[in-house]
Amino acid sequence: MKAVVMAGGEGTRLRPMTSSMPKPLLPVANRPIMEHVLRLLKRHGLNETVVTVQFLASLVKNYFGDGEELGMELTYANEEKPLGTAGSVKNAEEALKDDTFLVISGDALTDFDLTDLIAF
């Protein structure tokens, strides 16, 4: 199973903090929000992740790279223009192939038991 992390939104409700930094990179407890999300995925065995990016995509890609530092495999699905939630996942289709996948927002701070969710 793979994960899709949506990290392409503009975060307009948090302006001006998100004018020059995507919301998934805003720090919480000295780490970007998205790092907390990725660590949650890894804890639940989701090591292969497709990250959807659009707004300031290069900042997200430069920070997380290929995911090696987190012990994960990250690939990126770029959106030329904002596609919304469903469009973002559809845009990542090629990277997902015929795999099952879980979708989570790159700014979702949670400790939800993903293992139970996947088992359900």
PDB file of C-alpha atoms in Angstrom:
ATOM      1  CA  MET A   1       0.000   0.000   0.000  1.00  0.00           C
ATOM      2  CA  LYS A   2       1.122   3.528  -0.794  1.00  0.00           C
ATOM      3  CA  ALA A   3       0.194   6.927   0.577  1.00  0.00           C
ATOM      4  CA  VAL A   4      -0.664  10.150  -1.197  1.00  0.00           C
ATOM      5  CA  VAL A   5       0.200  13.322   0.701  1.00  0.00           C
ATOM      6  CA  MET A   6      -1.491  16.407  -0.697  1.00  0.00           C
ATOM      7  CA  ALA A   7       0.878  19.350  -0.340  1.00  0.00           C
ATOM      8  CA  GLY A   8      -0.069  21.651  -3.208  1.00  0.00           C
ATOM      9  CA  GLY A   9      -2.533  24.108  -1.691  1.00  0.00           C
ATOM     10  CA  GLU A  10      -1.820  27.792  -1.194  1.00  0.00           C
ATOM     11  CA  GLY A  11      -2.904  27.977   2.456  1.00  0.00           C
ATOM     12  CA  THR A  12      -4.588  31.330   1.861  1.00  0.00           C
ATOM     13  CA  ARG A  13      -6.263  31.410   5.283  1.00  0.00           C
ATOM     14  CA  LEU A  14      -2.835  31.536   6.935  1.00  0.00           C
ATOM     15  CA  ARG A  15      -1.521  34.478   4.929  1.00  0.00           C
ATOM     16  CA  PRO A  16       0.856  36.211   5.317  1.00  0.00           C
ATOM     17  CA  MET A  17       2.699  33.210   6.829  1.00  0.00           C
ATOM     18  CA  THR A  18       2.054  31.183   3.673  1.00  0.00           C
ATOM     19  CA  SER A  19       2.896  33.900   1.153  1.00  0.00           C
ATOM     20  CA  SER A  20       6.417  32.566   0.770  1.00  0.00           C
ATOM     21  CA  MET A  21       6.143  29.133   2.403  1.00  0.00           C
ATOM     22  CA  PRO A  22       3.672  26.322   1.687  1.00  0.00           C
ATOM     23  CA  LYS A  23       1.493  25.400   4.662  1.00  0.00           C
ATOM     24  CA  PRO A  24       2.964  21.851   4.900  1.00  0.00           C
ATOM     25  CA  LEU A  25       6.363  23.449   5.630  1.00  0.00           C
ATOM     26  CA  LEU A  26       5.155  25.661   8.483  1.00  0.00           C
ATOM     27  CA  PRO A  27       6.828  24.520  11.707  1.00  0.00           C
ATOM     28  CA  VAL A  28       5.019  22.817  14.574  1.00  0.00           C
ATOM     29  CA  ALA A  29       7.179  21.577  17.454  1.00  0.00           C
ATOM     30  CA  ASN A  30      10.335  22.513  15.510  1.00  0.00           C
ATOM     31  CA  ARG A  31       9.444  20.411  12.442  1.00  0.00           C
ATOM     32  CA  PRO A  32       7.423  21.132   9.323  1.00  0.00           C
ATOM     33  CA  ILE A  33       3.810  19.975   9.623  1.00  0.00           C
ATOM     34  CA  MET A  34       4.334  17.572   6.729  1.00  0.00           C
ATOM     35  CA  GLU A  35       7.257  15.906   8.485  1.00  0.00           C
ATOM     36  CA  HIS A  36       4.866  14.949  11.289  1.00  0.00           C
ATOM     37  CA  VAL A  37       2.515  13.517   8.640  1.00  0.00           C
ATOM     38  CA  LEU A  38       5.297  11.530   6.973  1.00  0.00           C
ATOM     39  CA  ARG A  39       6.517  10.154  10.303  1.00  0.00           C
ATOM     40  CA  LEU A  40       2.953   9.037  11.082  1.00  0.00           C
ATOM     41  CA  LEU A  41       2.771   7.231   7.740  1.00  0.00           C
ATOM     42  CA  LYS A  42       6.117   5.543   8.360  1.00  0.00           C
ATOM     43  CA  ARG A  43       5.056   4.423  11.856  1.00  0.00           C
ATOM     44  CA  HIS A  44       2.148   2.618  10.235  1.00  0.00           C
ATOM     45  CA  GLY A  45       4.227   0.951   7.525  1.00  0.00           C
ATOM     46  CA  LEU A  46       3.455   3.349   4.677  1.00  0.00           C
ATOM     47  CA  ASN A  47       6.961   3.978   3.362  1.00  0.00           C
ATOM     48  CA  GLU A  48       6.159   4.631  -0.314  1.00  0.00           C
ATOM     49  CA  THR A  49       4.541   8.022  -0.692  1.00  0.00           C
ATOM     50  CA  VAL A  50       3.491  10.195  -3.598  1.00  0.00           C
ATOM     51  CA  VAL A  51       3.454  13.885  -2.675  1.00  0.00           C
ATOM     52  CA  THR A  52       1.203  16.108  -4.777  1.00  0.00           C
ATOM     53  CA  VAL A  53       2.644  19.601  -5.172  1.00  0.00           C
ATOM     54  CA  GLN A  54       1.736  22.838  -6.918  1.00  0.00           C
ATOM     55  CA  PHE A  55       2.155  26.075  -4.904  1.00  0.00           C
ATOM     56  CA  LEU A  56       5.872  26.669  -4.199  1.00  0.00           C
ATOM     57  CA  ALA A  57       6.489  23.026  -5.110  1.00  0.00           C
ATOM     58  CA  SER A  58      10.262  23.406  -5.245  1.00  0.00           C
ATOM     59  CA  LEU A  59      10.389  24.292  -1.539  1.00  0.00           C
ATOM     60  CA  VAL A  60       8.626  21.054  -0.583  1.00  0.00           C
ATOM     61  CA  LYS A  61      10.780  18.987  -2.951  1.00  0.00           C
ATOM     62  CA  ASN A  62      14.003  20.611  -1.779  1.00  0.00           C
ATOM     63  CA  TYR A  63      13.185  20.079   1.886  1.00  0.00           C
ATOM     64  CA  PHE A  64      12.105  16.427   1.721  1.00  0.00           C
ATOM     65  CA  GLY A  65      13.976  15.266  -1.386  1.00  0.00           C
ATOM     66  CA  ASP A  66      13.560  11.568  -2.086  1.00  0.00           C
ATOM     67  CA  GLY A  67      12.638  10.843   1.542  1.00  0.00           C
ATOM     68  CA  GLU A  68      15.820   8.941   2.342  1.00  0.00           C
ATOM     69  CA  GLU A  69      16.483  10.965   5.513  1.00  0.00           C
ATOM     70  CA  LEU A  70      13.120   9.791   6.861  1.00  0.00           C
ATOM     71  CA  GLY A  71      13.641   6.215   5.700  1.00  0.00           C
ATOM     72  CA  MET A  72      10.912   6.608   3.095  1.00  0.00           C
ATOM     73  CA  GLU A  73      10.562   6.647  -0.663  1.00  0.00           C
ATOM     74  CA  LEU A  74       9.027   9.914  -1.861  1.00  0.00           C
ATOM     75  CA  THR A  75       8.004  10.734  -5.399  1.00  0.00           C
ATOM     76  CA  TYR A  76       6.229  13.871  -6.555  1.00  0.00           C
ATOM     77  CA  ALA A  77       3.216  14.529  -8.753  1.00  0.00           C
ATOM     78  CA  ASN A  78       3.350  18.101 -10.047  1.00  0.00           C
ATOM     79  CA  GLU A  79       0.226  20.089 -10.867  1.00  0.00           C
ATOM     80  CA  GLU A  80       0.562  22.848 -13.443  1.00  0.00           C
ATOM     81  CA  LYS A  81      -2.490  24.551 -11.926  1.00  0.00           C
ATOM     82  CA  PRO A  82      -4.518  23.754  -8.790  1.00  0.00           C
ATOM     83  CA  LEU A  83      -6.662  20.662  -9.406  1.00  0.00           C
ATOM     84  CA  GLY A  84      -8.430  20.295  -6.060  1.00  0.00           C
ATOM     85  CA  THR A  85      -8.452  17.173  -3.925  1.00  0.00           C
ATOM     86  CA  ALA A  86      -9.801  14.661  -6.442  1.00  0.00           C
ATOM     87  CA  GLY A  87      -7.852  16.198  -9.322  1.00  0.00           C
ATOM     88  CA  SER A  88      -4.670  16.074  -7.296  1.00  0.00           C
ATOM     89  CA  VAL A  89      -5.094  12.349  -6.633  1.00  0.00           C
ATOM     90  CA  LYS A  90      -6.023  11.711 -10.280  1.00  0.00           C
ATOM     91  CA  ASN A  91      -2.860  13.564 -11.314  1.00  0.00           C
ATOM     92  CA  ALA A  92      -0.822  11.129  -9.171  1.00  0.00           C
ATOM     93  CA  GLU A  93      -2.425   8.114 -10.877  1.00  0.00           C
ATOM     94  CA  GLU A  94       0.645   7.065 -12.854  1.00  0.00           C
ATOM     95  CA  ALA A  95       2.820   6.917  -9.734  1.00  0.00           C
ATOM     96  CA  LEU A  96       0.193   4.850  -7.937  1.00  0.00           C
ATOM     97  CA  LYS A  97      -0.183   2.280 -10.721  1.00  0.00           C
ATOM     98  CA  ASP A  98      -2.708  -0.338  -9.604  1.00  0.00           C
ATOM     99  CA  ASP A  99      -1.740  -0.141  -5.937  1.00  0.00           C
ATOM    100  CA  THR A 100      -4.166   0.557  -3.121  1.00  0.00           C
ATOM    101  CA  PHE A 101      -3.458   3.860  -1.405  1.00  0.00           C
ATOM    102  CA  LEU A 102      -4.349   6.114   1.491  1.00  0.00           C
ATOM    103  CA  VAL A 103      -4.788   9.869   0.978  1.00  0.00           C
ATOM    104  CA  ILE A 104      -3.845  12.371   3.677  1.00  0.00           C
ATOM    105  CA  SER A 105      -3.382  16.110   3.722  1.00  0.00           C
ATOM    106  CA  GLY A 106       0.153  17.430   4.078  1.00  0.00           C
ATOM    107  CA  ASP A 107      -1.066  19.718   6.851  1.00  0.00           C
ATOM    108  CA  ALA A 108      -3.061  17.143   8.854  1.00  0.00           C
ATOM    109  CA  LEU A 109      -1.817  17.011  12.418  1.00  0.00           C
ATOM    110  CA  THR A 110      -3.170  13.781  13.860  1.00  0.00           C
ATOM    111  CA  ASP A 111      -2.146  10.662  15.708  1.00  0.00           C
ATOM    112  CA  PHE A 112      -4.927   8.603  14.137  1.00  0.00           C
ATOM    113  CA  ASP A 113      -4.283   4.858  14.125  1.00  0.00           C
ATOM    114  CA  LEU A 114      -3.738   4.325  10.414  1.00  0.00           C
ATOM    115  CA  THR A 115      -3.063   0.618  10.937  1.00  0.00           C
ATOM    116  CA  ASP A 116      -6.627   0.139  12.209  1.00  0.00           C
ATOM    117  CA  LEU A 117      -7.980   2.244   9.347  1.00  0.00           C
ATOM    118  CA  ILE A 118      -6.122   0.176   6.764  1.00  0.00           C
ATOM    119  CA  ALA A 119      -7.276  -3.083   8.382  1.00  0.00           C
ATOM    120  CA  PHE A 120     -10.888  -1.883   8.240  1.00  0.00           C
TER     121      PHE A 120
END
